[in-house]
PDB file of C-alpha atoms in Angstrom:
ATOM      1  CA  UNK Q   1       0.206  -0.011  -0.090  1.00 51.00           C
ATOM      2  CA  UNK Q   2       1.465   3.348  -1.031  1.00 56.00           C
ATOM      3  CA  UNK Q   3       1.679   5.871   1.876  1.00 61.00           C
ATOM      4  CA  UNK Q   4      -0.289   8.981   1.635  1.00 74.00           C
ATOM      5  CA  UNK Q   5       1.563  12.578   1.578  1.00 87.00           C
ATOM      6  CA  UNK Q   6       0.152  13.609   4.590  1.00 93.00           C
ATOM      7  CA  UNK Q   7       0.751  11.765   8.210  1.00 95.00           C
ATOM      8  CA  UNK Q   8      -3.055  11.709   9.682  1.00 97.00           C
ATOM      9  CA  UNK Q   9      -6.521  12.188   8.947  1.00 97.00           C
ATOM     10  CA  UNK Q  10      -8.076  15.022  11.337  1.00 98.00           C
ATOM     11  CA  UNK Q  11     -11.610  13.791  12.131  1.00 98.00           C
ATOM     12  CA  UNK Q  12     -13.723  16.703  13.228  1.00 98.00           C
ATOM     13  CA  UNK Q  13     -17.241  16.959  14.423  1.00 98.00           C
ATOM     14  CA  UNK Q  14     -18.782  19.966  16.153  1.00 98.00           C
ATOM     15  CA  UNK Q  15     -21.963  20.672  18.145  1.00 98.00           C
ATOM     16  CA  UNK Q  16     -23.583  24.128  17.811  1.00 98.00           C
ATOM     17  CA  UNK Q  17     -26.178  26.409  19.497  1.00 98.00           C
ATOM     18  CA  UNK Q  18     -29.485  25.681  17.986  1.00 96.00           C
ATOM     19  CA  UNK Q  19     -33.259  26.232  18.561  1.00 93.00           C
ATOM     20  CA  UNK Q  20     -36.566  24.533  17.352  1.00 90.00           C
ATOM     21  CA  UNK Q  21     -38.860  27.502  17.531  1.00 84.00           C
ATOM     22  CA  UNK Q  22     -36.898  29.636  15.253  1.00 83.00           C
ATOM     23  CA  UNK Q  23     -35.954  31.988  17.869  1.00 85.00           C
ATOM     24  CA  UNK Q  24     -32.546  32.882  15.553  1.00 88.00           C
ATOM     25  CA  UNK Q  25     -31.528  32.209  12.204  1.00 90.00           C
ATOM     26  CA  UNK Q  26     -29.285  29.458  11.211  1.00 90.00           C
ATOM     27  CA  UNK Q  27     -26.527  31.681  10.149  1.00 92.00           C
ATOM     28  CA  UNK Q  28     -26.219  32.750  13.758  1.00 95.00           C
ATOM     29  CA  UNK Q  29     -25.620  29.038  14.903  1.00 96.00           C
ATOM     30  CA  UNK Q  30     -22.204  28.942  17.194  1.00 98.00           C
ATOM     31  CA  UNK Q  31     -20.046  26.229  17.764  1.00 98.00           C
ATOM     32  CA  UNK Q  32     -20.375  25.027  21.459  1.00 98.00           C
ATOM     33  CA  UNK Q  33     -18.072  21.952  20.991  1.00 98.00           C
ATOM     34  CA  UNK Q  34     -15.247  20.560  19.072  1.00 98.00           C
ATOM     35  CA  UNK Q  35     -14.477  17.150  19.097  1.00 98.00           C
ATOM     36  CA  UNK Q  36     -11.358  15.795  16.915  1.00 98.00           C
ATOM     37  CA  UNK Q  37      -9.703  12.361  16.452  1.00 98.00           C
ATOM     38  CA  UNK Q  38      -6.173  12.149  15.033  1.00 98.00           C
ATOM     39  CA  UNK Q  39      -5.967   9.207  12.844  1.00 98.00           C
ATOM     40  CA  UNK Q  40      -2.612   7.555  11.598  1.00 97.00           C
ATOM     41  CA  UNK Q  41      -2.721   7.740   7.786  1.00 96.00           C
ATOM     42  CA  UNK Q  42      -1.405   4.453   7.241  1.00 95.00           C
ATOM     43  CA  UNK Q  43      -2.707   2.220   9.877  1.00 96.00           C
ATOM     44  CA  UNK Q  44      -6.091   4.241  10.356  1.00 97.00           C
ATOM     45  CA  UNK Q  45      -5.698   3.709  14.278  1.00 97.00           C
ATOM     46  CA  UNK Q  46      -6.626   6.608  16.371  1.00 97.00           C
ATOM     47  CA  UNK Q  47      -3.442   8.364  17.535  1.00 97.00           C
ATOM     48  CA  UNK Q  48      -4.759  10.855  20.070  1.00 97.00           C
ATOM     49  CA  UNK Q  49      -8.130  12.900  20.582  1.00 98.00           C
ATOM     50  CA  UNK Q  50      -9.254  16.587  21.442  1.00 98.00           C
ATOM     51  CA  UNK Q  51     -12.295  18.039  22.890  1.00 98.00           C
ATOM     52  CA  UNK Q  52     -13.359  21.510  24.219  1.00 98.00           C
ATOM     53  CA  UNK Q  53     -16.621  23.204  24.892  1.00 98.00           C
ATOM     54  CA  UNK Q  54     -16.775  26.586  23.145  1.00 98.00           C
ATOM     55  CA  UNK Q  55     -18.740  29.753  24.647  1.00 98.00           C
ATOM     56  CA  UNK Q  56     -21.142  31.202  22.436  1.00 98.00           C
ATOM     57  CA  UNK Q  57     -21.519  35.059  22.121  1.00 97.00           C
ATOM     58  CA  UNK Q  58     -24.339  35.630  19.882  1.00 96.00           C
ATOM     59  CA  UNK Q  59     -26.748  33.434  21.839  1.00 96.00           C
ATOM     60  CA  UNK Q  60     -25.054  33.117  25.060  1.00 97.00           C
ATOM     61  CA  UNK Q  61     -27.930  31.197  26.757  1.00 97.00           C
ATOM     62  CA  UNK Q  62     -28.620  27.865  25.120  1.00 97.00           C
ATOM     63  CA  UNK Q  63     -32.046  26.876  24.387  1.00 96.00           C
ATOM     64  CA  UNK Q  64     -33.922  23.897  26.215  1.00 96.00           C
ATOM     65  CA  UNK Q  65     -33.810  22.073  22.839  1.00 96.00           C
ATOM     66  CA  UNK Q  66     -30.142  22.431  22.509  1.00 97.00           C
ATOM     67  CA  UNK Q  67     -29.420  20.973  25.960  1.00 97.00           C
ATOM     68  CA  UNK Q  68     -31.567  18.503  25.321  1.00 97.00           C
ATOM     69  CA  UNK Q  69     -30.345  17.316  21.942  1.00 96.00           C
ATOM     70  CA  UNK Q  70     -26.496  17.487  22.936  1.00 97.00           C
ATOM     71  CA  UNK Q  71     -26.505  16.983  26.602  1.00 97.00           C
ATOM     72  CA  UNK Q  72     -24.338  20.155  26.808  1.00 98.00           C
ATOM     73  CA  UNK Q  73     -25.272  22.343  29.885  1.00 98.00           C
ATOM     74  CA  UNK Q  74     -25.159  26.013  30.176  1.00 98.00           C
ATOM     75  CA  UNK Q  75     -22.301  25.330  33.123  1.00 98.00           C
ATOM     76  CA  UNK Q  76     -20.173  23.694  30.201  1.00 98.00           C
ATOM     77  CA  UNK Q  77     -20.180  26.521  27.967  1.00 98.00           C
ATOM     78  CA  UNK Q  78     -20.199  29.214  30.632  1.00 98.00           C
ATOM     79  CA  UNK Q  79     -16.686  27.892  31.709  1.00 98.00           C
ATOM     80  CA  UNK Q  80     -15.482  27.160  28.256  1.00 98.00           C
ATOM     81  CA  UNK Q  81     -13.220  29.300  26.058  1.00 98.00           C
ATOM     82  CA  UNK Q  82     -14.262  31.383  23.177  1.00 98.00           C
ATOM     83  CA  UNK Q  83     -13.452  30.263  19.747  1.00 98.00           C
ATOM     84  CA  UNK Q  84     -10.270  32.035  19.090  1.00 98.00           C
ATOM     85  CA  UNK Q  85      -9.042  30.520  22.365  1.00 98.00           C
ATOM     86  CA  UNK Q  86     -10.514  26.955  21.277  1.00 98.00           C
ATOM     87  CA  UNK Q  87      -9.171  27.124  17.731  1.00 98.00           C
ATOM     88  CA  UNK Q  88      -5.631  27.922  19.135  1.00 98.00           C
ATOM     89  CA  UNK Q  89      -6.030  24.643  21.509  1.00 98.00           C
ATOM     90  CA  UNK Q  90      -6.951  22.812  18.195  1.00 98.00           C
ATOM     91  CA  UNK Q  91      -3.774  24.250  16.737  1.00 97.00           C
ATOM     92  CA  UNK Q  92      -1.480  23.054  19.614  1.00 98.00           C
ATOM     93  CA  UNK Q  93      -3.235  19.513  19.294  1.00 98.00           C
ATOM     94  CA  UNK Q  94      -2.303  19.051  15.433  1.00 97.00           C
ATOM     95  CA  UNK Q  95       1.246  20.883  15.675  1.00 96.00           C
ATOM     96  CA  UNK Q  96       3.800  18.549  14.308  1.00 95.00           C
ATOM     97  CA  UNK Q  97       1.462  16.755  12.055  1.00 95.00           C
ATOM     98  CA  UNK Q  98       0.511  16.980   8.544  1.00 95.00           C
ATOM     99  CA  UNK Q  99      -3.189  16.100   8.620  1.00 96.00           C
ATOM    100  CA  UNK Q 100      -5.933  15.860   6.167  1.00 97.00           C
ATOM    101  CA  UNK Q 101      -9.081  17.480   7.718  1.00 98.00           C
ATOM    102  CA  UNK Q 102     -12.168  15.287   7.098  1.00 98.00           C
ATOM    103  CA  UNK Q 103     -15.812  15.234   8.638  1.00 98.00           C
ATOM    104  CA  UNK Q 104     -19.066  13.765   7.994  1.00 98.00           C
ATOM    105  CA  UNK Q 105     -20.742  16.017   5.098  1.00 98.00           C
ATOM    106  CA  UNK Q 106     -19.644  19.780   4.734  1.00 97.00           C
ATOM    107  CA  UNK Q 107     -21.749  21.229   7.857  1.00 97.00           C
ATOM    108  CA  UNK Q 108     -18.721  20.842   9.957  1.00 98.00           C
ATOM    109  CA  UNK Q 109     -16.381  22.642   7.334  1.00 98.00           C
ATOM    110  CA  UNK Q 110     -18.744  25.344   6.795  1.00 97.00           C
ATOM    111  CA  UNK Q 111     -19.398  26.129  10.549  1.00 98.00           C
ATOM    112  CA  UNK Q 112     -15.999  26.295  11.218  1.00 98.00           C
ATOM    113  CA  UNK Q 113     -15.550  28.997   8.275  1.00 97.00           C
ATOM    114  CA  UNK Q 114     -18.517  30.764   9.414  1.00 97.00           C
ATOM    115  CA  UNK Q 115     -17.111  30.998  13.128  1.00 98.00           C
ATOM    116  CA  UNK Q 116     -13.589  31.755  11.987  1.00 98.00           C
ATOM    117  CA  UNK Q 117     -14.833  34.527   9.812  1.00 97.00           C
ATOM    118  CA  UNK Q 118     -17.139  35.729  12.787  1.00 97.00           C
ATOM    119  CA  UNK Q 119     -14.110  35.971  15.144  1.00 97.00           C
ATOM    120  CA  UNK Q 120     -11.497  36.824  12.456  1.00 97.00           C
ATOM    121  CA  UNK Q 121      -9.622  33.585  13.501  1.00 97.00           C
ATOM    122  CA  UNK Q 122      -7.296  31.571  11.500  1.00 96.00           C
ATOM    123  CA  UNK Q 123      -8.117  27.825  11.267  1.00 97.00           C
ATOM    124  CA  UNK Q 124      -5.452  25.295  11.781  1.00 96.00           C
ATOM    125  CA  UNK Q 125      -6.795  22.987   9.091  1.00 95.00           C
ATOM    126  CA  UNK Q 126      -5.538  21.692   5.972  1.00 89.00           C
ATOM    127  CA  UNK Q 127      -6.849  23.437   2.546  1.00 87.00           C
ATOM    128  CA  UNK Q 128      -8.337  20.453   1.316  1.00 92.00           C
ATOM    129  CA  UNK Q 129     -11.614  18.720   2.964  1.00 97.00           C
ATOM    130  CA  UNK Q 130     -12.603  15.246   2.636  1.00 98.00           C
ATOM    131  CA  UNK Q 131     -16.185  14.574   2.913  1.00 98.00           C
ATOM    132  CA  UNK Q 132     -16.385  11.161   4.239  1.00 98.00           C
ATOM    133  CA  UNK Q 133     -20.190  11.181   4.119  1.00 98.00           C
ATOM    134  CA  UNK Q 134     -19.496  11.340   0.297  1.00 98.00           C
ATOM    135  CA  UNK Q 135     -16.861   8.946   0.108  1.00 97.00           C
ATOM    136  CA  UNK Q 136     -18.748   6.321   2.227  1.00 97.00           C
ATOM    137  CA  UNK Q 137     -21.676   6.537  -0.424  1.00 97.00           C
ATOM    138  CA  UNK Q 138     -19.244   6.346  -3.126  1.00 96.00           C
ATOM    139  CA  UNK Q 139     -17.651   2.996  -1.568  1.00 95.00           C
ATOM    140  CA  UNK Q 140     -21.210   1.424  -1.417  1.00 94.00           C
ATOM    141  CA  UNK Q 141     -21.877   2.551  -4.993  1.00 94.00           C
ATOM    142  CA  UNK Q 142     -25.080   4.066  -3.832  1.00 94.00           C
ATOM    143  CA  UNK Q 143     -26.571   7.640  -4.292  1.00 95.00           C
ATOM    144  CA  UNK Q 144     -28.235   7.414  -0.813  1.00 95.00           C
ATOM    145  CA  UNK Q 145     -26.448   9.928   1.966  1.00 96.00           C
ATOM    146  CA  UNK Q 146     -25.998   8.097   5.333  1.00 97.00           C
ATOM    147  CA  UNK Q 147     -26.248   9.533   8.664  1.00 97.00           C
ATOM    148  CA  UNK Q 148     -23.262   8.476  10.903  1.00 97.00           C
ATOM    149  CA  UNK Q 149     -25.650   6.277  12.874  1.00 96.00           C
ATOM    150  CA  UNK Q 150     -26.904   4.689   9.684  1.00 96.00           C
ATOM    151  CA  UNK Q 151     -23.567   4.043   8.022  1.00 97.00           C
ATOM    152  CA  UNK Q 152     -22.626   2.319  11.617  1.00 97.00           C
ATOM    153  CA  UNK Q 153     -25.545  -0.184  11.133  1.00 96.00           C
ATOM    154  CA  UNK Q 154     -24.751  -0.752   7.420  1.00 95.00           C
ATOM    155  CA  UNK Q 155     -21.396  -2.154   8.353  1.00 95.00           C
ATOM    156  CA  UNK Q 156     -22.501  -3.937  11.469  1.00 94.00           C
ATOM    157  CA  UNK Q 157     -20.914  -1.406  13.985  1.00 94.00           C
ATOM    158  CA  UNK Q 158     -22.808  -0.372  17.096  1.00 95.00           C
ATOM    159  CA  UNK Q 159     -22.654   3.497  17.871  1.00 97.00           C
ATOM    160  CA  UNK Q 160     -20.627   3.973  20.960  1.00 97.00           C
ATOM    161  CA  UNK Q 161     -20.995   6.867  23.544  1.00 96.00           C
ATOM    162  CA  UNK Q 162     -23.818   9.583  23.456  1.00 96.00           C
ATOM    163  CA  UNK Q 163     -24.961  10.856  20.251  1.00 94.00           C
ATOM    164  CA  UNK Q 164     -25.068  14.522  19.458  1.00 95.00           C
ATOM    165  CA  UNK Q 165     -21.764  15.289  21.340  1.00 97.00           C
ATOM    166  CA  UNK Q 166     -19.221  16.188  19.436  1.00 98.00           C
ATOM    167  CA  UNK Q 167     -16.295  14.030  20.716  1.00 98.00           C
ATOM    168  CA  UNK Q 168     -18.259  10.794  20.713  1.00 98.00           C
ATOM    169  CA  UNK Q 169     -19.350  11.600  17.169  1.00 98.00           C
ATOM    170  CA  UNK Q 170     -15.847  12.087  16.068  1.00 98.00           C
ATOM    171  CA  UNK Q 171     -14.774   8.617  17.502  1.00 98.00           C
ATOM    172  CA  UNK Q 172     -17.547   6.825  15.492  1.00 98.00           C
ATOM    173  CA  UNK Q 173     -16.938   8.704  12.441  1.00 98.00           C
ATOM    174  CA  UNK Q 174     -13.126   7.613  12.869  1.00 98.00           C
ATOM    175  CA  UNK Q 175     -14.461   4.173  13.018  1.00 98.00           C
ATOM    176  CA  UNK Q 176     -15.858   4.577   9.837  1.00 98.00           C
ATOM    177  CA  UNK Q 177     -12.873   5.850   8.139  1.00 97.00           C
ATOM    178  CA  UNK Q 178     -11.698   2.475   6.551  1.00 97.00           C
ATOM    179  CA  UNK Q 179     -14.884   1.903   4.933  1.00 97.00           C
ATOM    180  CA  UNK Q 180     -15.010   5.612   3.507  1.00 97.00           C
ATOM    181  CA  UNK Q 181     -11.471   5.013   2.136  1.00 96.00           C
ATOM    182  CA  UNK Q 182     -12.128   1.563   0.445  1.00 94.00           C
ATOM    183  CA  UNK Q 183      -9.936  -0.130   3.202  1.00 93.00           C
ATOM    184  CA  UNK Q 184     -12.651  -2.103   4.517  1.00 90.00           C
ATOM    185  CA  UNK Q 185     -15.843  -3.959   2.731  1.00 81.00           C
ATOM    186  CA  UNK Q 186     -19.083  -2.603   3.664  1.00 69.00           C
ATOM    187  CA  UNK Q 187     -20.369  -6.132   2.864  1.00 56.00           C
ATOM    188  CA  UNK Q 188     -18.130  -7.493   5.393  1.00 48.00           C
ATOM    189  CA  UNK Q 189     -20.163  -7.245   8.514  1.00 42.00           C
ATOM    190  CA  UNK Q 190     -18.093  -6.342  11.802  1.00 41.00           C
ATOM    191  CA  UNK Q 191     -17.734  -8.421  14.473  1.00 39.00           C
ATOM    192  CA  UNK Q 192     -20.590  -7.760  17.415  1.00 40.00           C
ATOM    193  CA  UNK Q 193     -19.541  -5.808  20.120  1.00 38.00           C
ATOM    194  CA  UNK Q 194     -19.698  -7.156  23.644  1.00 39.00           C
ATOM    195  CA  UNK Q 195     -22.453  -6.121  25.865  1.00 41.00           C
ATOM    196  CA  UNK Q 196     -21.920  -2.614  27.042  1.00 41.00           C
ATOM    197  CA  UNK Q 197     -21.561  -2.541  31.146  1.00 40.00           C
ATOM    198  CA  UNK Q 198     -24.022  -0.490  32.680  1.00 41.00           C
ATOM    199  CA  UNK Q 199     -23.328   2.777  34.344  1.00 37.00           C
ATOM    200  CA  UNK Q 200     -21.142   2.781  37.470  1.00 35.00           C
ATOM    201  CA  UNK Q 201     -23.307   4.717  40.238  1.00 29.00           C
TER     202      UNK Q 201
END
């Protein structure tokens, strides 16, 4: 197998402010969590992870819909850095690597660029973006666009963690990377995972 001309894939997922009553327009959505998994480009094994909450400025109070959807609390974002500082932390995370930025669909790329423009911040991301959602469907030879959960089920993998949390979504997208890149066949069902132990309470 030929080695790629970059060292890692940087799988990023985001959560953002949202509402269900149209209390603010979509272009005023702001990132409230960044999750990232750095994956070795040759082995496709996760190398390390990054997670930070982000404090919104346009709509600093999260809606009940947003907290219910994401499980991110008002206290989480109130104690978080604002976007420029969060991006600076992400820059430190990828320092020393030549990583190709990828995400499930184009939303994450567009939202990062929107927030960067709003805050006059420079993103520490590669200029080329790999849309894993598109690549996954291309590998299947299908026109259908799969959500992350649907794609996992398609290859026989169970979602791990909490849905609509950026770090957990990024981890699960990283597990789909071999299928999206054609390095594993979607027709080969993954081995079933053992039962997850109950919460330690």
